[in-house]
Coordinates of C-alpha atoms in Angstrom, one line a residue:
X959 CA -36.2 -20.1 49.3
X960 CA -32.7 -18.2 49.1
X961 CA -32.2 -15.7 46.4
X962 CA -29.4 -16.9 43.9
X963 CA -29.2 -13.5 42.3
X964 CA -27.4 -11.0 44.3
X965 CA -26.2 -7.1 43.7
X966 CA -23.0 -6.6 43.3
X967 CA -21.1 -4.7 46.1
X968 CA -20.2 -1.4 45.1
X969 CA -16.0 -2.4 45.1
X970 CA -16.5 -5.5 43.2
X971 CA -18.4 -3.8 40.5
X972 CA -16.0 -1.1 40.5
X973 CA -13.0 -4.0 39.8
X974 CA -14.9 -5.6 37.2
X975 CA -15.6 -2.3 35.4
X976 CA -11.5 -2.0 35.7
X977 CA -11.0 -5.2 34.0
X978 CA -12.0 -3.2 30.8
X979 CA -10.9 0.0 31.8
X980 CA -7.3 -0.8 33.6
X981 CA -5.2 -3.4 31.9
X982 CA -2.2 -1.7 32.8
X983 CA -0.4 1.5 33.6
X984 CA -0.5 2.7 30.4
X985 CA -4.0 2.4 30.3
X986 CA -4.6 4.7 33.4
X987 CA -2.2 7.1 32.0
X988 CA -4.8 7.3 28.7
X989 CA -7.6 7.8 30.5
X990 CA -6.5 10.4 33.2
X991 CA -5.0 12.3 30.1
X992 CA -7.8 12.3 28.1
X993 CA -9.6 13.7 31.0
X994 CA -7.3 16.4 31.1
X995 CA -7.6 17.6 27.2
X996 CA -11.4 17.1 27.7
X997 CA -11.0 19.7 30.5
X998 CA -9.1 22.2 28.2
X999 CA -5.7 21.6 29.5
X1000 CA -3.0 23.5 27.6
X1001 CA -0.1 21.5 29.4
X1002 CA 0.1 18.2 30.8
X1003 CA 3.0 16.7 33.1
X1004 CA 3.3 13.1 33.4
X1005 CA 5.4 11.5 35.9
X1006 CA 6.1 7.6 36.5
X1007 CA 8.1 5.8 38.5
X1008 CA 8.6 1.9 38.1
X1009 CA 7.3 1.7 34.9
X1010 CA 4.0 3.6 36.5
X1011 CA 3.1 0.4 38.8
X1012 CA 4.4 2.4 42.0
X1013 CA 3.5 6.1 40.9
X1014 CA 1.7 7.8 38.1
X1015 CA 1.1 11.5 38.4
X1016 CA -0.6 13.5 35.9
X1017 CA -0.8 17.4 36.5
X1018 CA -2.8 19.7 33.9
X1019 CA -4.0 23.5 33.8
X1020 CA -7.8 22.7 32.6
X1021 CA -10.5 24.2 34.4
X1022 CA -10.2 21.8 37.6
X1023 CA -13.4 20.3 39.9
X1024 CA -15.0 22.0 42.6
X1025 CA -15.3 20.7 46.0
X1026 CA -18.5 19.5 45.8
X1027 CA -17.8 17.7 42.3
X1028 CA -14.9 15.7 43.8
X1029 CA -16.6 12.6 45.4
X1030 CA -19.0 12.4 42.1
X1031 CA -15.4 12.4 40.0
X1032 CA -14.9 9.4 41.9
X1033 CA -18.0 7.7 41.2
X1034 CA -19.3 5.1 38.3
X1035 CA -21.1 6.6 35.5
X1036 CA -20.3 10.0 36.8
X1037 CA -19.7 12.4 33.9
X1038 CA -19.7 16.4 32.5
X1039 CA -19.5 14.9 29.4
X1040 CA -23.4 13.8 28.4
X1041 CA -26.5 14.4 29.9
X1042 CA -28.9 12.6 27.7
X1043 CA -29.2 10.0 24.8
X1044 CA -28.8 12.9 21.9
X1045 CA -25.5 13.5 23.5
X1046 CA -24.1 10.3 23.0
X1047 CA -24.9 9.9 19.5
X1048 CA -22.6 12.5 18.7
X1049 CA -19.5 12.7 21.3
X1050 CA -17.2 15.1 20.7
X1051 CA -14.7 14.2 23.7
X1052 CA -12.1 11.4 24.4
X1053 CA -13.9 10.3 27.7
X1054 CA -17.5 10.5 28.0
X1055 CA -18.6 7.0 29.8
X1056 CA -17.7 8.2 33.5
X1057 CA -16.3 5.0 34.7
X1058 CA -12.4 5.7 34.5
X1059 CA -11.7 7.5 38.0
X1060 CA -13.8 5.5 39.6
X1061 CA -12.3 2.1 38.0
X1062 CA -8.7 3.2 38.8
X1063 CA -9.3 4.1 41.9
X1064 CA -10.6 0.4 43.0
X1065 CA -7.6 -1.0 42.1
X1066 CA -5.1 1.1 43.4
X1067 CA -4.4 4.3 45.8
X1068 CA -5.7 7.4 44.3
X1069 CA -5.5 10.8 45.4
X1070 CA -7.4 13.8 43.5
X1071 CA -6.0 17.6 43.9
X1072 CA -8.1 20.0 42.0
X1073 CA -9.1 23.8 41.7
X1074 CA -11.8 25.5 39.4
X1075 CA -10.5 29.2 40.6
X1076 CA -7.4 31.1 40.1
X1077 CA -6.9 31.3 44.3
X1078 CA -4.5 28.9 44.7
X1079 CA -5.9 28.5 48.4
X1080 CA -8.9 27.2 47.3
X1081 CA -7.6 24.1 46.1
X1082 CA -9.5 20.6 47.7
X1083 CA -8.3 17.3 47.2
X1084 CA -9.7 13.7 47.7
X1085 CA -8.5 10.5 48.5
X1086 CA -9.6 6.7 47.8
X1087 CA -7.6 3.6 48.3
X1088 CA -9.8 0.7 46.9
X1089 CA -12.5 1.3 49.1
X1090 CA -16.4 0.8 48.8
X1091 CA -17.1 4.7 47.2
X1092 CA -15.8 5.9 50.3
X1093 CA -13.5 9.2 49.8
X1094 CA -11.5 11.6 52.2
X1095 CA -12.0 15.3 51.2
X1096 CA -9.5 17.6 52.8
X1097 CA -7.9 21.4 51.7
X1098 CA -5.2 21.6 49.8
X1099 CA -3.4 24.8 48.0
X1100 CA -3.3 24.0 44.3
X1101 CA -2.9 26.7 41.2
X1102 CA -6.1 26.4 38.6
X1103 CA -6.8 22.6 37.0
X1104 CA -6.0 19.0 38.4
X1105 CA -3.5 16.6 39.8
X1106 CA -4.4 13.0 39.6
X1107 CA -2.1 10.5 41.5
X1108 CA -2.4 6.7 41.4
X1109 CA 0.1 4.5 43.7
X1110 CA 0.7 0.8 44.1
X1111 CA -1.6 -0.1 41.0
X1112 CA -3.3 -3.7 41.8
X1113 CA -1.9 -3.3 45.5
X1114 CA -5.3 -5.2 46.1
X1115 CA -5.7 -7.5 43.3
X1116 CA -2.2 -9.6 43.2
X1117 CA -3.6 -11.6 40.5
X1118 CA -3.8 -8.7 38.1
X1119 CA -0.6 -7.4 39.2
X1120 CA 1.4 -10.8 38.1
X1121 CA 0.4 -10.2 34.2
X1122 CA 2.1 -7.2 34.4
X1123 CA 5.5 -7.2 32.1
X1124 CA 8.8 -5.7 33.0
X1125 CA 9.3 -2.4 34.3
X1126 CA 10.7 -1.6 30.9
X1127 CA 8.0 -3.0 28.8
X1128 CA 5.3 -0.9 30.6
X1129 CA 7.1 2.1 30.6
X1130 CA 7.5 1.9 26.8
X1131 CA 3.5 1.2 26.7
X1132 CA 2.8 4.4 28.8
X1133 CA 5.4 6.6 26.6
X1134 CA 3.6 5.3 23.4
X1135 CA 0.3 6.3 24.8
X1136 CA 1.9 9.7 25.7
X1137 CA 3.3 10.0 22.2
X1138 CA 0.3 9.2 20.7
X1139 CA -1.8 11.8 22.3
X1140 CA 1.0 14.4 21.5
X1141 CA 0.7 13.7 17.9
X1142 CA -2.9 14.7 17.8
X1143 CA -2.7 17.6 20.3
X1144 CA -0.3 19.9 19.1
X1145 CA -1.8 23.1 21.0
X1146 CA -1.3 21.2 24.3
X1147 CA 2.2 21.2 25.8
X1148 CA 3.2 18.0 27.0
X1149 CA 6.5 16.8 29.5
X1150 CA 7.4 13.0 30.6
X1151 CA 9.5 12.1 33.7
X1152 CA 10.7 8.5 34.7
X1153 CA 12.1 7.6 38.0
X1154 CA 13.1 11.2 38.3
X1155 CA 14.4 11.7 34.9
X1156 CA 13.3 13.7 32.1
X1157 CA 12.7 12.1 28.9
X1158 CA 10.2 14.4 26.8
X1159 CA 9.6 18.3 26.5
X1160 CA 7.0 18.9 23.7
X1161 CA 6.3 22.5 23.3
X1162 CA 2.6 23.3 22.1
X1163 CA 2.6 23.8 18.6
X1164 CA 0.5 26.2 16.3
X1165 CA 2.2 26.7 13.0
X1166 CA 2.6 23.8 10.4
X1167 CA 6.4 24.4 10.9
X1168 CA 6.2 23.6 15.1
X1169 CA 4.1 20.8 14.1
X1170 CA 6.2 19.2 11.7
X1171 CA 9.1 19.7 14.6
X1172 CA 7.0 17.5 17.1
X1173 CA 6.0 14.8 14.6
X1174 CA 9.7 14.5 13.7
X1175 CA 10.4 14.4 17.4
X1176 CA 8.2 11.5 18.0
X1177 CA 8.4 9.6 14.7
X1178 CA 11.9 10.5 13.9
X1179 CA 13.6 12.9 11.4
X1180 CA 13.7 10.3 8.9
X1181 CA 10.1 9.9 8.7
X1182 CA 9.6 13.7 8.3
X1183 CA 12.3 13.7 5.7
X1184 CA 10.5 11.2 3.3
X1185 CA 6.7 12.6 4.2
X1186 CA 4.4 14.4 1.8
X1187 CA 1.9 16.5 3.6
X1188 CA -1.9 16.2 2.3
X1189 CA -5.1 18.4 3.2
X1190 CA -7.9 17.8 1.4
X1191 CA -11.6 18.4 2.5
X1192 CA -14.6 17.3 0.7
X1193 CA -18.2 16.0 1.2
X1194 CA -17.8 16.9 4.9
X1195 CA -14.7 15.2 5.3
X1196 CA -11.5 16.5 5.9
X1197 CA -8.0 14.5 6.0
X1198 CA -4.7 16.0 6.7
X1199 CA -1.3 14.9 8.0
X1200 CA 1.7 13.3 6.5
X1201 CA 2.1 10.2 4.3
X1202 CA 5.6 8.6 3.7
X1203 CA 7.2 7.8 0.6
X1204 CA 6.7 4.1 -0.9
X1205 CA 10.8 3.7 -0.6
X1206 CA 10.4 4.6 3.4
X1207 CA 8.2 1.4 4.2
X1208 CA 8.5 -0.7 7.3
X1209 CA 9.3 -4.0 8.0
X1210 CA 6.4 -3.6 10.9
X1211 CA 3.1 -1.6 10.8
X1212 CA 4.7 0.5 13.7
X1213 CA 4.5 3.7 12.4
X1214 CA 0.6 4.2 11.5
X1215 CA -1.1 6.8 13.6
X1216 CA -4.6 7.4 12.3
X1217 CA -7.0 9.9 14.2
X1218 CA -10.5 10.3 14.0
X1219 CA -11.7 13.5 15.3
X1220 CA -8.5 14.1 17.7
X1221 CA -9.3 10.5 19.3
X1222 CA -6.5 7.4 17.8
X1223 CA -8.1 4.7 16.6
X1224 CA -7.1 1.4 14.7
X1225 CA -9.8 0.5 12.2
X1226 CA -9.9 -2.1 9.4
X1227 CA -11.7 0.0 6.6
X1228 CA -9.0 2.8 7.4
X1229 CA -6.2 0.1 7.2
X1230 CA -8.0 -1.2 3.9
X1231 CA -8.2 2.2 2.1
X1232 CA -4.7 3.4 3.1
X1233 CA -3.4 0.1 2.3
X1234 CA -4.9 0.4 -1.1
X1235 CA -3.7 3.3 -1.8
X1236 CA -0.1 2.2 -1.3
X1237 CA -0.8 -1.3 -3.3
X1238 CA 1.1 -0.4 -6.8
X1239 CA 4.0 1.2 -5.4
X1240 CA 4.8 -1.0 -2.0
X1241 CA 7.4 -3.7 -2.0
X1242 CA 6.0 -7.0 -1.0
X1243 CA 5.3 -7.8 2.7
X1244 CA 6.3 -4.1 3.7
X1245 CA 4.2 -1.8 5.7
X1246 CA 3.7 1.7 5.2
X1247 CA 3.9 4.9 7.5
X1248 CA 1.8 7.9 8.4
X1249 CA 0.4 10.2 10.7
X1250 CA -3.0 11.4 9.5
X1251 CA -6.2 13.0 10.6
X1252 CA -9.3 12.6 9.9
X1253 CA -12.2 15.1 10.7
X1254 CA -15.8 14.6 10.2
X1255 CA -19.2 15.4 12.2
X1256 CA -19.5 13.1 15.5
X1257 CA -23.2 12.3 14.5
X1258 CA -21.9 10.5 11.8
X1259 CA -19.1 8.2 13.9
X1260 CA -20.0 6.1 16.6
X1261 CA -17.3 5.8 19.0
X1262 CA -19.4 3.8 21.7
X1263 CA -18.6 0.5 19.7
X1264 CA -15.7 -0.9 22.2
X1265 CA -14.7 -0.5 26.2
X1266 CA -11.0 0.9 25.3
X1267 CA -12.6 3.2 22.5
X1268 CA -10.1 1.9 19.9
X1269 CA -12.7 1.3 17.1
X1270 CA -15.3 3.1 15.9
X1271 CA -18.1 2.8 13.2
X1272 CA -18.8 5.3 10.7
X1273 CA -22.5 5.9 9.2
X1274 CA -21.4 5.8 5.6
X1275 CA -18.5 3.6 5.8
X1276 CA -18.1 3.5 1.9
X1277 CA -17.8 7.3 1.6
X1278 CA -15.3 7.3 3.9
X1279 CA -13.1 4.6 3.0
X1280 CA -13.0 6.0 -1.1
X1281 CA -12.5 9.5 0.4
X1282 CA -9.3 8.1 2.1
X1283 CA -8.3 6.0 -0.9
X1284 CA -8.5 8.6 -3.1
X1285 CA -7.2 11.4 -1.6
X1286 CA -3.8 9.5 -0.5
X1287 CA -3.8 7.4 -4.1
X1288 CA -3.6 11.2 -5.9
X1289 CA -1.4 12.3 -3.6
X1290 CA 1.2 9.6 -3.8
X1291 CA 1.0 9.4 -7.7
X1292 CA 1.7 13.3 -7.9
X1293 CA 5.4 12.9 -6.4
X1294 CA 8.0 13.5 -8.9
X1295 CA 11.5 13.4 -8.7
X1296 CA 11.5 17.0 -8.6
X1297 CA 9.3 16.8 -5.2
X1298 CA 12.0 14.3 -3.5
X1299 CA 14.7 16.4 -4.7
X1300 CA 13.2 19.5 -2.8
X1301 CA 13.6 17.8 0.5
X1302 CA 17.7 17.5 -0.2
X1303 CA 18.0 20.9 -0.3
X1304 CA 17.0 21.2 3.3
X1305 CA 19.2 18.2 4.4
X1306 CA 21.9 17.5 1.9
X1307 CA 23.3 14.1 3.2
X1308 CA 19.9 12.2 2.7
X1309 CA 18.7 11.0 -0.7
X1310 CA 15.9 11.8 -2.4
X1311 CA 14.5 8.7 -2.3
X1312 CA 15.5 6.9 0.5
X1313 CA 15.5 3.0 1.6
X1314 CA 14.0 3.4 5.2
X1315 CA 14.3 -0.1 6.5
X1316 CA 14.2 -1.2 2.4
X1317 CA 17.6 -2.9 2.3
X1318 CA 21.4 -3.2 3.3
X1319 CA 23.6 -0.5 2.2
X1320 CA 26.1 -0.3 -0.5
X1321 CA 29.6 1.2 0.0
X1322 CA 28.1 4.3 -1.8
X1323 CA 25.7 4.3 0.6
X1324 CA 22.8 3.8 -1.0
X1325 CA 19.9 1.4 -0.4
X1326 CA 20.2 -2.1 -2.4
X1327 CA 17.1 -3.8 -3.1
X1328 CA 16.9 -7.4 -1.6
X1329 CA 16.4 -8.9 -4.7
X1330 CA 16.0 -8.0 -8.2
X1331 CA 13.7 -9.1 -10.5
X1332 CA 14.6 -11.4 -13.3
X1333 CA 12.2 -10.5 -16.5
X1334 CA 13.7 -13.1 -19.1
X1335 CA 10.4 -15.8 -19.1
X1336 CA 7.9 -15.5 -21.9
X1337 CA 4.4 -14.9 -21.3
X1338 CA 2.3 -16.9 -19.0
X1339 CA -0.4 -19.1 -20.5
X1340 CA -3.5 -18.0 -21.6
X1341 CA -2.2 -14.2 -20.6
X1342 CA -4.0 -11.3 -23.1
X1343 CA -1.5 -10.1 -25.4
X1344 CA -0.1 -6.4 -25.1
X1345 CA -1.7 -5.5 -28.5
X1346 CA -5.3 -6.3 -26.8
X1347 CA -4.5 -3.7 -24.2
X1348 CA -4.0 -0.8 -27.2
X1349 CA -2.3 -0.9 -30.4
X1350 CA -1.1 2.7 -29.9
X1351 CA 1.1 1.1 -27.9
X1352 CA 4.5 0.8 -28.9
X1353 CA 7.9 -0.6 -27.1
X1354 CA 9.8 1.9 -25.8
X1355 CA 12.3 1.5 -28.9
X1356 CA 14.6 3.9 -29.9
X1357 CA 14.1 6.2 -26.9
X1358 CA 14.1 9.8 -28.3
X1359 CA 16.5 9.1 -31.2
X1360 CA 16.0 12.2 -32.2
X1361 CA 19.1 13.4 -29.6
X1362 CA 22.4 12.2 -30.9
X1363 CA 25.7 11.7 -28.9
X1364 CA 27.2 14.9 -30.7
X1365 CA 24.9 17.4 -29.3
X1366 CA 25.6 16.2 -26.0
X1367 CA 27.6 18.7 -25.4
X1368 CA 25.1 21.8 -26.1
X1369 CA 23.0 20.1 -23.2
X1370 CA 24.7 20.9 -20.6
X1371 CA 23.3 24.0 -18.7
X1372 CA 25.1 27.3 -17.7
X1373 CA 23.7 26.9 -14.1
X1374 CA 22.3 24.1 -11.9
X1375 CA 18.9 26.3 -12.0
X1376 CA 18.7 25.2 -15.4
X1377 CA 19.5 21.5 -14.8
X1378 CA 16.3 19.0 -14.9
X1379 CA 15.8 17.0 -11.6
X1380 CA 17.6 13.9 -12.3
X1381 CA 20.1 15.4 -14.0
X1382 CA 22.0 14.3 -17.5
X1383 CA 23.2 10.5 -17.9
X1384 CA 27.0 10.1 -18.1
X1385 CA 27.3 6.7 -18.1
X1386 CA 25.8 3.4 -17.4
X1387 CA 27.2 0.6 -14.8
X1388 CA 27.4 -3.0 -16.1
X1389 CA 24.5 -3.0 -18.5
X1390 CA 22.3 -2.1 -15.3
X1391 CA 22.4 1.1 -13.3
X1392 CA 22.2 4.8 -15.2
X1393 CA 24.9 7.2 -13.6
X1394 CA 23.6 11.0 -14.2
X1395 CA 25.1 14.5 -12.7
X1396 CA 22.4 16.6 -11.6
X1397 CA 22.4 19.9 -9.2
X1398 CA 23.0 17.9 -6.4
X1399 CA 25.5 15.1 -7.0
X1400 CA 25.1 11.8 -8.5
X1401 CA 21.9 10.0 -9.4
X1402 CA 21.8 6.5 -9.8
X1403 CA 18.9 4.9 -11.9
X1404 CA 17.6 1.3 -12.2
X1405 CA 16.5 1.1 -16.0
X1406 CA 14.9 -1.8 -16.1
X1407 CA 13.0 -0.9 -13.0
X1408 CA 12.1 2.9 -13.9
X1409 CA 11.2 1.5 -17.8
X1410 CA 8.9 -0.9 -15.8
X1411 CA 7.2 1.9 -14.2
X1412 CA 6.7 4.0 -17.2
X1413 CA 5.9 1.1 -19.5
X1414 CA 2.8 0.3 -17.1
X1415 CA 1.8 4.1 -16.5
X1416 CA 1.4 4.4 -20.2
X1417 CA -0.8 1.1 -20.4
X1418 CA -2.9 1.8 -17.4
X1419 CA -3.9 5.0 -19.0
X1420 CA -4.2 3.8 -22.7
X1421 CA -6.4 0.6 -21.0
X1422 CA -8.5 3.2 -19.2
X1423 CA -8.9 5.2 -22.8
X1424 CA -10.1 2.3 -24.8
X1425 CA -12.4 0.8 -21.7
X1426 CA -13.1 -2.2 -20.3
X1427 CA -13.9 -4.5 -23.6
X1428 CA -16.5 -7.5 -22.3
X1429 CA -17.1 -10.3 -23.8
X1430 CA -20.3 -12.3 -23.1
X1431 CA -20.1 -16.2 -22.1
X1432 CA -21.4 -18.4 -24.5
X1433 CA -22.7 -20.6 -21.3
X1434 CA -23.5 -18.2 -18.2
X1435 CA -21.5 -19.4 -14.9
X1436 CA -23.7 -20.1 -12.5
X1437 CA -22.1 -19.5 -8.9
X1438 CA -24.0 -20.6 -5.8
X1439 CA -23.9 -18.4 -2.7
X1440 CA -25.5 -17.1 0.4
X1441 CA -28.8 -15.4 0.4
X1442 CA -26.6 -12.2 2.0
X1443 CA -24.2 -12.4 -1.1
X1444 CA -26.3 -12.4 -3.8
X1445 CA -28.2 -8.9 -2.1
X1446 CA -24.6 -7.5 -2.1
X1447 CA -24.3 -8.4 -6.0
X1448 CA -27.6 -7.2 -6.9
X1449 CA -27.1 -3.9 -5.1
X1450 CA -24.0 -3.3 -6.6
X1451 CA -24.3 -4.6 -10.0
X1452 CA -23.4 -1.2 -11.5
X1453 CA -20.2 -1.8 -9.7
X1454 CA -19.4 -5.3 -11.6
X1455 CA -20.8 -3.5 -14.6
X1456 CA -18.0 -0.4 -14.5
X1457 CA -15.7 -3.5 -14.5
X1458 CA -16.9 -5.4 -17.4
X1459 CA -18.9 -8.0 -15.5
X1460 CA -22.7 -9.1 -16.3
X1461 CA -24.0 -10.5 -12.7
X1462 CA -27.3 -10.9 -12.0
X1463 CA -29.2 -12.8 -9.5
X1464 CA -31.0 -15.9 -10.5
X1465 CA -32.5 -16.8 -7.4
X1466 CA -32.7 -16.6 -3.5
X1467 CA -28.7 -18.1 -3.2
X1468 CA -27.5 -18.0 -6.7
X1469 CA -25.8 -15.4 -9.3
X1470 CA -25.3 -15.9 -12.7
X1471 CA -22.0 -14.4 -14.5
X1472 CA -22.9 -13.5 -18.3
X1473 CA -19.8 -11.4 -19.3
X1474 CA -16.8 -10.7 -18.0
X1475 CA -13.9 -8.4 -19.0
X1476 CA -11.7 -9.6 -21.8
X1477 CA -8.3 -9.3 -20.2
X1478 CA -9.6 -11.4 -17.5
X1479 CA -10.5 -14.6 -20.0
X1480 CA -8.0 -17.2 -18.2
X1481 CA -9.4 -15.9 -14.6
X1482 CA -10.7 -17.7 -11.8
X1483 CA -14.0 -15.8 -12.5
X1484 CA -16.1 -17.9 -9.7
X1485 CA -13.1 -16.8 -6.8
X1486 CA -12.6 -13.4 -8.3
X1487 CA -16.4 -12.6 -7.5
X1488 CA -16.7 -14.1 -4.5
X1489 CA -13.7 -12.3 -3.3
X1490 CA -15.4 -9.0 -4.2
X1491 CA -18.5 -10.0 -2.4
X1492 CA -16.5 -10.8 0.7
X1493 CA -14.8 -6.9 0.3
X1494 CA -18.1 -5.6 -0.3
X1495 CA -19.6 -6.9 3.1
X1496 CA -16.4 -6.0 5.1
X1497 CA -15.5 -2.5 3.6
X1498 CA -18.7 -1.5 1.8
X1499 CA -16.0 -1.2 -1.6
X1500 CA -14.3 -3.6 -3.7
X1501 CA -10.9 -3.2 -5.7
X1502 CA -10.2 -7.2 -6.4
X1503 CA -11.0 -6.7 -10.0
X1504 CA -9.2 -3.8 -10.7
X1505 CA -6.0 -4.9 -8.8
X1506 CA -6.1 -8.6 -10.9
X1507 CA -6.1 -6.3 -14.0
X1508 CA -3.2 -4.0 -13.1
X1509 CA -1.3 -7.4 -12.0
X1510 CA -1.4 -8.0 -15.7
X1511 CA -0.9 -5.0 -17.1
X1512 CA 2.3 -4.8 -14.6
X1513 CA 3.5 -8.2 -15.7
X1514 CA 3.1 -7.3 -19.2
X1515 CA 5.0 -3.7 -18.7
X1516 CA 7.9 -5.8 -16.6
X1517 CA 8.2 -8.5 -20.0
X1518 CA 8.2 -5.8 -22.5
X1519 CA 10.7 -3.0 -20.9
X1520 CA 14.4 -3.0 -21.0
X1521 CA 16.2 -6.0 -19.8
X1522 CA 19.4 -5.8 -17.6
X1523 CA 22.7 -6.1 -19.6
X1524 CA 21.1 -3.8 -22.6
X1525 CA 23.6 -1.2 -23.4
X1526 CA 22.0 2.1 -23.7
X1527 CA 23.1 5.0 -25.6
X1528 CA 23.5 8.2 -23.8
X1529 CA 20.3 9.6 -25.8
X1530 CA 18.7 6.8 -24.6
X1531 CA 19.2 7.3 -21.0
X1532 CA 18.8 10.6 -21.2
X1533 CA 15.3 9.7 -22.5
X1534 CA 14.7 7.6 -20.1
X1535 CA 15.6 10.5 -17.2
X1536 CA 12.9 12.9 -18.9
X1537 CA 10.2 10.2 -18.6
X1538 CA 10.8 9.6 -15.1
X1539 CA 10.3 13.4 -14.2
X1540 CA 7.1 13.0 -16.2
X1541 CA 5.7 10.0 -15.1
X1542 CA 3.3 9.1 -11.9
X1543 CA 4.9 6.9 -9.1
X1544 CA 8.5 6.9 -11.2
X1545 CA 10.0 6.5 -7.6
X1546 CA 9.0 2.9 -7.4
X1547 CA 8.9 0.0 -9.6
X1548 CA 5.7 -1.9 -10.2
X1549 CA 6.8 -4.3 -8.0
X1550 CA 7.7 -1.5 -4.9
X1551 CA 11.2 -1.3 -5.6
X1552 CA 13.0 2.2 -5.7
X1553 CA 14.0 3.3 -8.9
X1554 CA 16.5 5.7 -8.1
X1555 CA 18.8 7.2 -5.5
X1556 CA 20.8 10.4 -5.2
X1557 CA 24.3 10.6 -3.6
X1558 CA 24.7 14.6 -2.6
X1559 CA 28.2 16.0 -3.3
X1560 CA 28.0 16.7 0.5
X1561 CA 27.7 13.4 1.1
X1562 CA 30.3 12.4 -1.2
X1563 CA 32.8 14.9 0.3
X1564 CA 32.4 13.4 3.6
X1565 CA 32.9 10.0 2.2
X1566 CA 36.4 10.8 0.7
X1567 CA 37.2 13.0 3.7
X1568 CA 37.2 16.4 1.7
X1569 CA 37.8 19.9 3.5
X1570 CA 38.7 17.8 6.8

């Protein structure tokens, strides 16, 4: 009887493997550059023709490959990076599977030239053109390092070639790969040439200033002008990098770079933690921008989850999530107007709280919010009264009435050094905007948005101080759940209790809700608990309850804040400016809209052609 199970030929096996590794020119460049970085290269030169389809060439100054190792380098699952199982469980290199060169050579005409010595004459090259593991070795002068040349991608698999996009699209993706790697390895110099035209030259960076220069070149000067530098190390985890101010939000998630031990990843847990850190300050539908680096023990993260190595799995996902969230949450909360204005001292023409892509520009060059929230409707039926949050919270009211208009002349400082960050009020425009003069120029403040944030932060602080008051239910609410969800609720009982919920397991697939927070008396408790369990299953933690409470406090703060068209006195306006300077997240209202903008004197002079 004829056997129907047969071994694949080496060529076919390589081409099947190429389907996982080689999708387009960009994936070839990624594999080649990662190999070069793993080889200790400090300089990488990348050339491409016709989007990389006709030619891709990567040259490095790494440790090179010996003559005897060249044929092995083109074999499947041949690598110098791991030797046993323990190595796989603590991968510290970008590449490790050993199938990249074999897969690439099976669908292209590949030439690799290398030299592990300082003697140029000791170089050798190996050529492979989609054949069955056949390589041609020949002497080839080459300095220390390796050059890989890939020509005619998919020349022997035309069906795959049909799926490639236009030359411009393919090159843009290739360029993105080079940029991502340049962002993660500052100690390596990069160059990129396309169709004979030099496009990028990035020198190796060692200082923070040099690193920020490279980030600005790749992500744009506007990003760096609106970015905060963070660096925190705790519990074996280190997070450092740059996060953009909320006002520099994006319409798409196109400026988000996250690296784990130097490897670029896209991870749901990371995205959720970052999003949660921005939730109180980000305008609806907008996306944060960041370039962040997480460093941890390689043994605590599995990078062998996906063929493209874009995804990872953390051993303690909850620890990582909480660390990311708390670090970024505190970094954003600590920003004050003074911090934003310090950036304008470097670049006077840039506003202290720029809009990024926030909205259209007004005639003054100030970003205009795309919509204005009208806070005139009454409290929603069944919503907790602000008095329940804490009777000590008073309406903003007189606004520091101790300062009278007659004393305003004495408030003017003798020099700009004595001027408060947001300066002193000089007028109110249309009952909506406060106009103030500071050391840099003109500050425009949305009075309602600013007061809303101040009131909201005070309500949150008072609420935290009083604690979450809980009320027992006269009749416990029974919720049918899966056995897995019941187990999650049981193991996270302390989390529910800390948020005012009494949740206990009443059976293999049943939960009982015995008490809830007073402020959530009118909430849909069953759906909220189910959402929390869903978060726990996916992320190991949940902020649903806290978010729901904050949404209620935010609404209360909005209704209790200064309304548009209310005339404020000069002392009232100045009191609001001083409170903004002392309040967390005062650069945005509760809905993520900016609260103030700066128009510098330099910008005003240019607008009116002064000195020209």
